[in-house]
Short mmCIF file of C-alpha atoms and ligand atoms in Angstrom, two decimals:
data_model
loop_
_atom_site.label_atom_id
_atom_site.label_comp_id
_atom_site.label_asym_id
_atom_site.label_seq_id
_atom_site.Cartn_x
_atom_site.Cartn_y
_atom_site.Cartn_z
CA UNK A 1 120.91 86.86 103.60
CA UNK A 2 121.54 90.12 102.26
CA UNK A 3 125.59 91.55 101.98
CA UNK A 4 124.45 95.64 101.29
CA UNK A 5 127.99 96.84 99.59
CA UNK A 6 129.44 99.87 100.34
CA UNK A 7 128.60 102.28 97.89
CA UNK A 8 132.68 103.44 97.31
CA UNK A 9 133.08 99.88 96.81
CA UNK A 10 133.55 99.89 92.68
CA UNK A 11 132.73 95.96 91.10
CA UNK A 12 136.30 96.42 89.35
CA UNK A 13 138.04 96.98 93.02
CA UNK A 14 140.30 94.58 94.55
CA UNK A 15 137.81 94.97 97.69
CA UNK A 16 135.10 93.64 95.58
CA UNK A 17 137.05 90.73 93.66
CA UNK A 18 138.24 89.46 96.45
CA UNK A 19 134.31 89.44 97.81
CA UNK A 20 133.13 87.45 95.38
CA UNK A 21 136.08 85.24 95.64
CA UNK A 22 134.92 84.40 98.81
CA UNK A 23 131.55 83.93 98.21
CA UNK A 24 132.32 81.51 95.16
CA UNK A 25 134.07 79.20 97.87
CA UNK A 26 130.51 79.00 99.81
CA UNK A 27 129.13 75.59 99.43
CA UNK A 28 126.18 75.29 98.43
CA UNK A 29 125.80 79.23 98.27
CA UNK A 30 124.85 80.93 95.49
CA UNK A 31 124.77 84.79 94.95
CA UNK A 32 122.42 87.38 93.33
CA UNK A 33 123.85 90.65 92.28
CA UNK A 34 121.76 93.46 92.79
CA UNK A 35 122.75 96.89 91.39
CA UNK A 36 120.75 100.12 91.46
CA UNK A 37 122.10 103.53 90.10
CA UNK A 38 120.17 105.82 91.97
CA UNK A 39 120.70 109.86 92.01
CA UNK A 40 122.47 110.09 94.99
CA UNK A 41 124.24 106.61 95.32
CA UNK A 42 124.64 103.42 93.75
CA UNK A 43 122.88 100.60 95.36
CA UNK A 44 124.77 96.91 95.40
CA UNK A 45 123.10 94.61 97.05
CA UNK A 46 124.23 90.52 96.67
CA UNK A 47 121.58 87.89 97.67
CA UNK A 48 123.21 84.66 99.08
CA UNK A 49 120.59 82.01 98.13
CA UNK A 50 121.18 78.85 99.55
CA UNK A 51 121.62 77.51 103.15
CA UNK A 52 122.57 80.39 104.57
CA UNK A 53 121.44 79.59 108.31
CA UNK A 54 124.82 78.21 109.26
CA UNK A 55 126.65 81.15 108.20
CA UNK A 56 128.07 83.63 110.66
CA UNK A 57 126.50 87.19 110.24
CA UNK A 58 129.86 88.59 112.36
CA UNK A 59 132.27 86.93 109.34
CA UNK A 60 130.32 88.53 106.63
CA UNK A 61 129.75 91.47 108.10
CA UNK A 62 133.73 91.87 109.16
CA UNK A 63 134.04 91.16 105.00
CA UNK A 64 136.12 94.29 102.57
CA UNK A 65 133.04 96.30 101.11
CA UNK A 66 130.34 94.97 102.70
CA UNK A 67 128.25 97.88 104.51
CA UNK A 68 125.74 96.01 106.22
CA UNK A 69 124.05 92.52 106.47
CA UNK A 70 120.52 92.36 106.38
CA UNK A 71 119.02 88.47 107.70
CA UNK A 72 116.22 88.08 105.55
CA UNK A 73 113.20 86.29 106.00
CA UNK A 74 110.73 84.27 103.50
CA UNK A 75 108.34 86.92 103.47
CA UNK A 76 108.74 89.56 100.53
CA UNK A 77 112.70 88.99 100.68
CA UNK A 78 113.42 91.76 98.36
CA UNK A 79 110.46 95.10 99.63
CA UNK A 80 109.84 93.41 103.02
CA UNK A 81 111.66 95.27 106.58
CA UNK A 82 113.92 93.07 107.97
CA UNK A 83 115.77 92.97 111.26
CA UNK A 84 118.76 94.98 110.98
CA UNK A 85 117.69 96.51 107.43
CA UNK A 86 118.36 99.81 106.54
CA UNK A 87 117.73 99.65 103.12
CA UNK A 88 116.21 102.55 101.70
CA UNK A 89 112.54 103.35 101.98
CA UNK A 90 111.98 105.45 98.70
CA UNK A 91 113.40 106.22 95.21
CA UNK A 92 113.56 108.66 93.47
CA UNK A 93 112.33 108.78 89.39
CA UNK A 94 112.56 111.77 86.80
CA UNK A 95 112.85 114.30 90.00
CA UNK A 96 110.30 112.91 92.12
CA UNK A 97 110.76 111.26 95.58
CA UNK A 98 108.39 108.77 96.06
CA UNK A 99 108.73 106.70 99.67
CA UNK A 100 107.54 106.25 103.01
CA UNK A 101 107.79 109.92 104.49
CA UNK A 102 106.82 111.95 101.50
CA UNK A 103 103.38 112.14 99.69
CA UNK A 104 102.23 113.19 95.85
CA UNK A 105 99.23 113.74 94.41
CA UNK A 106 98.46 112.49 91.03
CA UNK A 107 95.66 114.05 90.39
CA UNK A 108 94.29 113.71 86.37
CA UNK A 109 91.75 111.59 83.81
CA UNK A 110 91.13 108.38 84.39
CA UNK A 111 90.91 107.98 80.90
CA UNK A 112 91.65 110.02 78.32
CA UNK A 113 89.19 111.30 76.01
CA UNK A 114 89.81 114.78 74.21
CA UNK A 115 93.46 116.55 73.77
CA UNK A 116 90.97 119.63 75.14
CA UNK A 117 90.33 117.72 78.52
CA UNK A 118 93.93 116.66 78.73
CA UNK A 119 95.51 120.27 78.30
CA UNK A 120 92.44 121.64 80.67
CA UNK A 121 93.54 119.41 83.19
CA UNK A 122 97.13 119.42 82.70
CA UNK A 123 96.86 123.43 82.95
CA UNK A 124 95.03 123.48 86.36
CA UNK A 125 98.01 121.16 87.28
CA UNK A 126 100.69 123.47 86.86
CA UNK A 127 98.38 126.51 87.52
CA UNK A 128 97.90 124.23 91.23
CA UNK A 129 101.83 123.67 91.65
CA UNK A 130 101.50 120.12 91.05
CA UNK A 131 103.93 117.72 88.37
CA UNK A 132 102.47 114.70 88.64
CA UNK A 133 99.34 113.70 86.94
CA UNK A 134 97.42 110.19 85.99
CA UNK A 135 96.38 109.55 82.20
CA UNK A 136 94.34 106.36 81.40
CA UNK A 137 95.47 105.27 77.91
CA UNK A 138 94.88 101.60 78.18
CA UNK A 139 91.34 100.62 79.68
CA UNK A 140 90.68 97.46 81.12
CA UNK A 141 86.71 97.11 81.10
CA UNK A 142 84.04 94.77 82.05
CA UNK A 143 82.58 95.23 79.14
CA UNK A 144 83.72 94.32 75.68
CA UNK A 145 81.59 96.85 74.07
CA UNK A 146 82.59 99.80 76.46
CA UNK A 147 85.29 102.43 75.19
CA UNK A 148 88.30 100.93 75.59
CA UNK A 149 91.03 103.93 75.44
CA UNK A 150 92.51 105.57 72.76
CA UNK A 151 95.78 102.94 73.60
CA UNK A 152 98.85 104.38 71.71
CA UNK A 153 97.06 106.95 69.48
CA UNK A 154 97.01 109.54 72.46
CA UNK A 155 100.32 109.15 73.91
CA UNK A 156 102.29 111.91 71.44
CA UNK A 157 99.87 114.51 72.91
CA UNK A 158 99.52 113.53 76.47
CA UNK A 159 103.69 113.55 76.58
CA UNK A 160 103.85 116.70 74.54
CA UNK A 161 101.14 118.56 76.92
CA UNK A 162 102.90 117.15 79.96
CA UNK A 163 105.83 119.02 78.46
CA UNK A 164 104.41 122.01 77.85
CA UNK A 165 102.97 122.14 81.70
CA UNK A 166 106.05 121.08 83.27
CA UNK A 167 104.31 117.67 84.42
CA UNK A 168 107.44 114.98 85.45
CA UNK A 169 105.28 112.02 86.14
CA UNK A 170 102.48 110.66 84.53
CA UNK A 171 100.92 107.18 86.39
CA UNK A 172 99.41 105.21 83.09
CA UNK A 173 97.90 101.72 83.64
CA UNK A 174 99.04 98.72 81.12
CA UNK A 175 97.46 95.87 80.79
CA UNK A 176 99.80 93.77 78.38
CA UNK A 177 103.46 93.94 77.33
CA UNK A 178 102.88 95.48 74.46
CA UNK A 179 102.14 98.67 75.81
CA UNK A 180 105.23 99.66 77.69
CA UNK A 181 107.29 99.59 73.86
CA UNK A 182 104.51 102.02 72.97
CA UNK A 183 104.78 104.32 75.67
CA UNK A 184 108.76 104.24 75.47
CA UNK A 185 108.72 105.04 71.64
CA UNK A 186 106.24 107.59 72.10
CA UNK A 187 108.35 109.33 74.90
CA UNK A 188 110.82 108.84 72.49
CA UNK A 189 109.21 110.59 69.05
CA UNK A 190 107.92 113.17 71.45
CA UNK A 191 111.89 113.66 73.02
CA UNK A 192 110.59 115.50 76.25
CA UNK A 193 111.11 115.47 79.90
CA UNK A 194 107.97 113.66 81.26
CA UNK A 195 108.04 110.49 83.02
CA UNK A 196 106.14 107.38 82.97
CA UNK A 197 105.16 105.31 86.21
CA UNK A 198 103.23 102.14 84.88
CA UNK A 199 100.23 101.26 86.46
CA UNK A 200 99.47 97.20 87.08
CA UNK A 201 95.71 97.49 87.92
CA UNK A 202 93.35 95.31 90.53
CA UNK A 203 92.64 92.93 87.58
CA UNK A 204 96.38 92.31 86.88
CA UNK A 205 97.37 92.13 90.35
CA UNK A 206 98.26 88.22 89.53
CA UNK A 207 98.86 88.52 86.05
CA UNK A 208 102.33 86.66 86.94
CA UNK A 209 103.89 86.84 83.27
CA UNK A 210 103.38 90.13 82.82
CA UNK A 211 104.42 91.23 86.59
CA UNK A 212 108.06 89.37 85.41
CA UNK A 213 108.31 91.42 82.21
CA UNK A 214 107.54 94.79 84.01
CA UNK A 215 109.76 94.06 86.50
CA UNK A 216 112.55 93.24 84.14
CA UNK A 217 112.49 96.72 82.69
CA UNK A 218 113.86 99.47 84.94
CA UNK A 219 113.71 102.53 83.10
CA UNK A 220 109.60 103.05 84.80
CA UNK A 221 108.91 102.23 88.58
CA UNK A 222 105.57 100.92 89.07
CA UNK A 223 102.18 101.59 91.16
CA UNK A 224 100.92 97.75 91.58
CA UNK A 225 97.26 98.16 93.04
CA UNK A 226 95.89 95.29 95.43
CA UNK A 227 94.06 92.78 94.08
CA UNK A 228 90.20 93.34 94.89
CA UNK A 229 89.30 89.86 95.73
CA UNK A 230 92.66 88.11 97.55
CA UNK A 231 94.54 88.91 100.48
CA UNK A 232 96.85 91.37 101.50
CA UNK A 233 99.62 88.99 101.01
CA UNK A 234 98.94 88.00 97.63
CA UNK A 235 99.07 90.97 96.52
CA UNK A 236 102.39 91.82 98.33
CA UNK A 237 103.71 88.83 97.13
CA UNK A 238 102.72 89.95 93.48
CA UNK A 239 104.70 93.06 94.20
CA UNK A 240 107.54 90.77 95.24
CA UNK A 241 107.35 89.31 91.34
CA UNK A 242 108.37 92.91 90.17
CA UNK A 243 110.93 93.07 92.35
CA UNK A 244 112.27 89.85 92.59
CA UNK A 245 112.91 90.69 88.69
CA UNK A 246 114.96 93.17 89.37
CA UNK A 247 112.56 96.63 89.70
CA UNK A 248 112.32 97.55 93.53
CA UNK A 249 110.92 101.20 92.22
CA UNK A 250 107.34 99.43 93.03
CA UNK A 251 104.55 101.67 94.67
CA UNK A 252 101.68 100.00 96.20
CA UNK A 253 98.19 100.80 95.55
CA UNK A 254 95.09 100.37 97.65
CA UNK A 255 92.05 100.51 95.94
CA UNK A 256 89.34 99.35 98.40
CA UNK A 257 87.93 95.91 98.34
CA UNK A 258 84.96 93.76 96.28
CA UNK A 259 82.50 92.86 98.88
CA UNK A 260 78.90 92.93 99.82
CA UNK A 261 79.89 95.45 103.05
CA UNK A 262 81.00 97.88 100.60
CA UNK A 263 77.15 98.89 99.87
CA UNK A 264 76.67 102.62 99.01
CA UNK A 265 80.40 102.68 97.94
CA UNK A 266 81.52 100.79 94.92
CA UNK A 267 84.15 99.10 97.02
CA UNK A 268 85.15 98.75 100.70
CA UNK A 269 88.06 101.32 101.83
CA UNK A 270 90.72 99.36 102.47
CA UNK A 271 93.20 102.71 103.69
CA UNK A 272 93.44 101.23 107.34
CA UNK A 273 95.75 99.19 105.83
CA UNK A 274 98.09 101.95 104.80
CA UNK A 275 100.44 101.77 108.27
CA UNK A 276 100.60 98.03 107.66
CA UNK A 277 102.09 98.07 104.25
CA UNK A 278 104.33 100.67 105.66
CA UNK A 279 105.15 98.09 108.77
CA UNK A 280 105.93 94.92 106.76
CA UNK A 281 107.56 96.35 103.18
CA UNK A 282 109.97 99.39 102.48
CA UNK A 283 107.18 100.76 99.63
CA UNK A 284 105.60 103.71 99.82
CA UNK A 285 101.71 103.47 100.17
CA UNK A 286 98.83 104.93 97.08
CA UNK A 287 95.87 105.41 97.67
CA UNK A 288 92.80 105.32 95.42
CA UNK A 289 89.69 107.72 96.84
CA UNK A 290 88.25 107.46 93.61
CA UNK A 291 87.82 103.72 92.73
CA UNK A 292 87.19 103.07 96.59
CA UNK A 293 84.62 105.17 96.90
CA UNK A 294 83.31 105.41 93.45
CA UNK A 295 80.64 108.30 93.56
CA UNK A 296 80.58 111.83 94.36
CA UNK A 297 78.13 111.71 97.33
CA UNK A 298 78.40 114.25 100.09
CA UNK A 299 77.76 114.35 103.88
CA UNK A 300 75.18 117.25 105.73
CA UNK A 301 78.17 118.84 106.12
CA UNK A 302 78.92 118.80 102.16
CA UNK A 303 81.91 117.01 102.58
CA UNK A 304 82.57 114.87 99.40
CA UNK A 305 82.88 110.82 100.40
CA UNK A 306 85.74 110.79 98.41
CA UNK A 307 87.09 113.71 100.23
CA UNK A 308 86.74 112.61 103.37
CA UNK A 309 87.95 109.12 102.48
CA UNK A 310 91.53 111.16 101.47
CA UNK A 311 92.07 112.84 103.80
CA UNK A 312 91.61 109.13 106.10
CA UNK A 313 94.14 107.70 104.10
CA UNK A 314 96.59 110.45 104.53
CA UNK A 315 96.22 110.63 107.79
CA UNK A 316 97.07 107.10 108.23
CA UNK A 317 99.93 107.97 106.17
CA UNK A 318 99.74 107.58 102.66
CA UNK A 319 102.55 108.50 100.37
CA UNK A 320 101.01 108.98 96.83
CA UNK A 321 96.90 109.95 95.64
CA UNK A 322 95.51 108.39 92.96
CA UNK A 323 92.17 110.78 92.39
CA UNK A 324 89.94 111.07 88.99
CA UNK A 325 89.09 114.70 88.22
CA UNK A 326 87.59 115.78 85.02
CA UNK A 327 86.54 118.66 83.32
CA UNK A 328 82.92 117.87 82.31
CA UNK A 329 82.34 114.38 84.78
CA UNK A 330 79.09 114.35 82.94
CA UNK A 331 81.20 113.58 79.04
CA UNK A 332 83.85 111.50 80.65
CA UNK A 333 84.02 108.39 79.03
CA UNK A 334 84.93 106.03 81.73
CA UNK A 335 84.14 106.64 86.01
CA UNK A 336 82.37 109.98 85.79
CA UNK A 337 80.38 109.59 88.14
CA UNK A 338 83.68 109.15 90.26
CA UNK A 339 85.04 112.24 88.81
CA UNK A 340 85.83 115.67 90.83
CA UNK A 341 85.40 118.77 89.07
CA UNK A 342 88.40 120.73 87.96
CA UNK A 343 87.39 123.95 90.27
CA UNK A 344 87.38 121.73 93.06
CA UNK A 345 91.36 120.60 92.58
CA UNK A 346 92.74 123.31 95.07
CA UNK A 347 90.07 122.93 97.74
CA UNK A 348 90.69 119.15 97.06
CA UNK A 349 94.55 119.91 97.92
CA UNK A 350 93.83 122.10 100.50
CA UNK A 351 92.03 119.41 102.66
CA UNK A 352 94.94 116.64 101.78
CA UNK A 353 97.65 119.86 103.10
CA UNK A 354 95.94 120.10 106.43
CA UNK A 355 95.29 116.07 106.54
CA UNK A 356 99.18 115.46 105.90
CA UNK A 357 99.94 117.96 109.00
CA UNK A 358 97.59 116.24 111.16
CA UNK A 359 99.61 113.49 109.95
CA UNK A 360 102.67 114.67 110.81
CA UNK A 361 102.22 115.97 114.00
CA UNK A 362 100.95 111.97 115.04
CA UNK A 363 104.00 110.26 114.22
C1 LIG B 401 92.15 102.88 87.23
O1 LIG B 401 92.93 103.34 88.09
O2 LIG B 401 91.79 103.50 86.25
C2 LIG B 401 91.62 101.52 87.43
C3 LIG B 401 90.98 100.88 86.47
O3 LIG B 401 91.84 101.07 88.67
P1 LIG B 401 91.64 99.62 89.32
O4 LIG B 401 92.64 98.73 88.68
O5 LIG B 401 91.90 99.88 90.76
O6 LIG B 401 90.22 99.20 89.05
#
């Protein structure tokens, strides 16, 4: 069960004293403070952990302070919909609202390679409108002997560029622990205004340990991409790890699927399942065109695969783009072949305008 405090409830009120009082007199109860400070409210939720089946849900909610009551179930206690849950369905990060009704495109590298590349890219951004980009520092590859990433060496110019262009978010994969001190003393040394959403790729999707360290931290939310081989409820339930730690700012990524079917594509589009993440968890939905569909092919009609499979996903109501563009696909170092060109980024946003109002206009 879920007691979802009043937010003019202070912890040092009588209201709130008295609460926990209460609760403390629960047997065999125990309680889980939750607090976020968002931008327009702080968020206190308590977690009664415990037998809570026998407990009245009039009492509690009749309780000083308490807002709401939300009767949780096992599934994804902390990002799942419940009955009777009103708890949020977005956040909001470095002046960016990411949730269920909005959508952003992070449109960028998918691994860095030049400071050239990065400003061209970061300029056709701006020049585009758009503030959030992605920037692949860390690269998890198959192969041992394949470029890597530049790791930490690249980070003072990507954040200084990102500054200079007026980009607030920047989605960065990390594969170890490690890496978020980097990128926070980097931000640091480079003291501008650019944000940071880690990225937990399909190969980490179970990488339990370091799920529970990201989601201790809560000054970056977090894109979690499904894992490629394992159900859709493992890989909510890895999401769950984050936030069960205490970060709820979790965005989840679909990426398409590892399977013979997915034959010409390098995986199988999984974006059908965009509405259903939206249906059983309060995160807002990525998408990946780029990894799903791995390759520039077009149709007759000279649509782009990965086009098309965009503006599918937004349709069903995605809320964020994950999409590889490069200058010069044909130098990139990693996925070029996946790569759109940078003259193609406002046709590219064009298409996912008109796919959002067709969108829209369903629901
Ligand atoms: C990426 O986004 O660069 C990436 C490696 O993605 P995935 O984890 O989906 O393979």
């Amino acid at each position: 069960m879920i007691l979802v405090l009043n937010p003019a409830t202070g912890s040092d009120s009588a209201e709130y004293k008295q609460l926990m009082a209460h609760l403390a007199n629960l047997p065999g109860i125990s309680t889980r403070i939750h607090t976020e400070v968002g931008s327009e409210q702080t968020l206190t939720e308590v977690y009664l952990i415990g037998n809570t089946k026998a407990l009245p849900i009039e009492d509690m909610q009749s309780l000083p302070c308490v807002e709401h009551v939300v009767r949780i179930s096992e599934e994804y206690r902390v990002l799942g919909r419940h009955k009777n849950d009103h708890r949020p369905t977005h956040f909001d990060y470095n002046g960016v609202r990411f949730g269920q009704d909005t959508l952003n495109v992070f449109a960028g590298l998918c691994a860095v390679d030049t400071l050239e590349h990065v400003e061209l890219m970061m300029q056709a951004l701006r020049d585009n409108g758009q503030v959030c980009t992605r920037m692949g520092a860390y690269k998890p590859r198959t192969s041992p002997y394949s470029f890597q990433g530049h790791g930490k060496a690249c980070l003072p110019y990507v954040f200084e560029l990102a500054g200079k262009y007026g980009i607030k978010v920047i989605a960065m994969e990390i594969t170890h622990e490690s890496h978020v001190e980097e990128i926070c003393e980097a931000l640091y040394r480079t003291g501008n205004s650019t944000g940071v959403m880690l990225q937990i790729g399909t190969r980490n999707t179970q990488n339990f340990e370091l799920l529970k360290i990201v989601g201790r931290q809560q000054d970056f939310p977090v894109l979690l991409k499904r894992g490629f081989g394992i159900t859709l409820d493992e890989s909510l339930n890895a999401a769950e790890y984050l936030a069960s730690e205490g970060n709820r700012k979790v965005v989840f990524g679909l990426r398409g699927m590892k399977t013979n079917m997915a034959d010409p594509h390098r995986n199988f589009v999984d974006f059908a399942h965009v509405p259903v993440v939206k249906r059983l968890t309060r995160m807002p939905v990525c998408i990946d065109p780029s990894h799903s569909v791995g390759m520039r092919a077009a149709s007759p009609e000279g649509i782009l695969d990965i086009v098309n499979a965009t503006a599918q996903g937004v349709i069903a109501g995605a809320n964020m783009i994950l999409v590889d563009f490069h200058p010069v696909p044909g130098k990139a170092l990693v996925d070029g072949p996946q790569a759109l060109l940078i003259r193609e980024l406002p046709l590219f946003l064009e298409d996912v305008r008109i796919a959002r109002e067709s969108y829209e206009q369903r629901v």
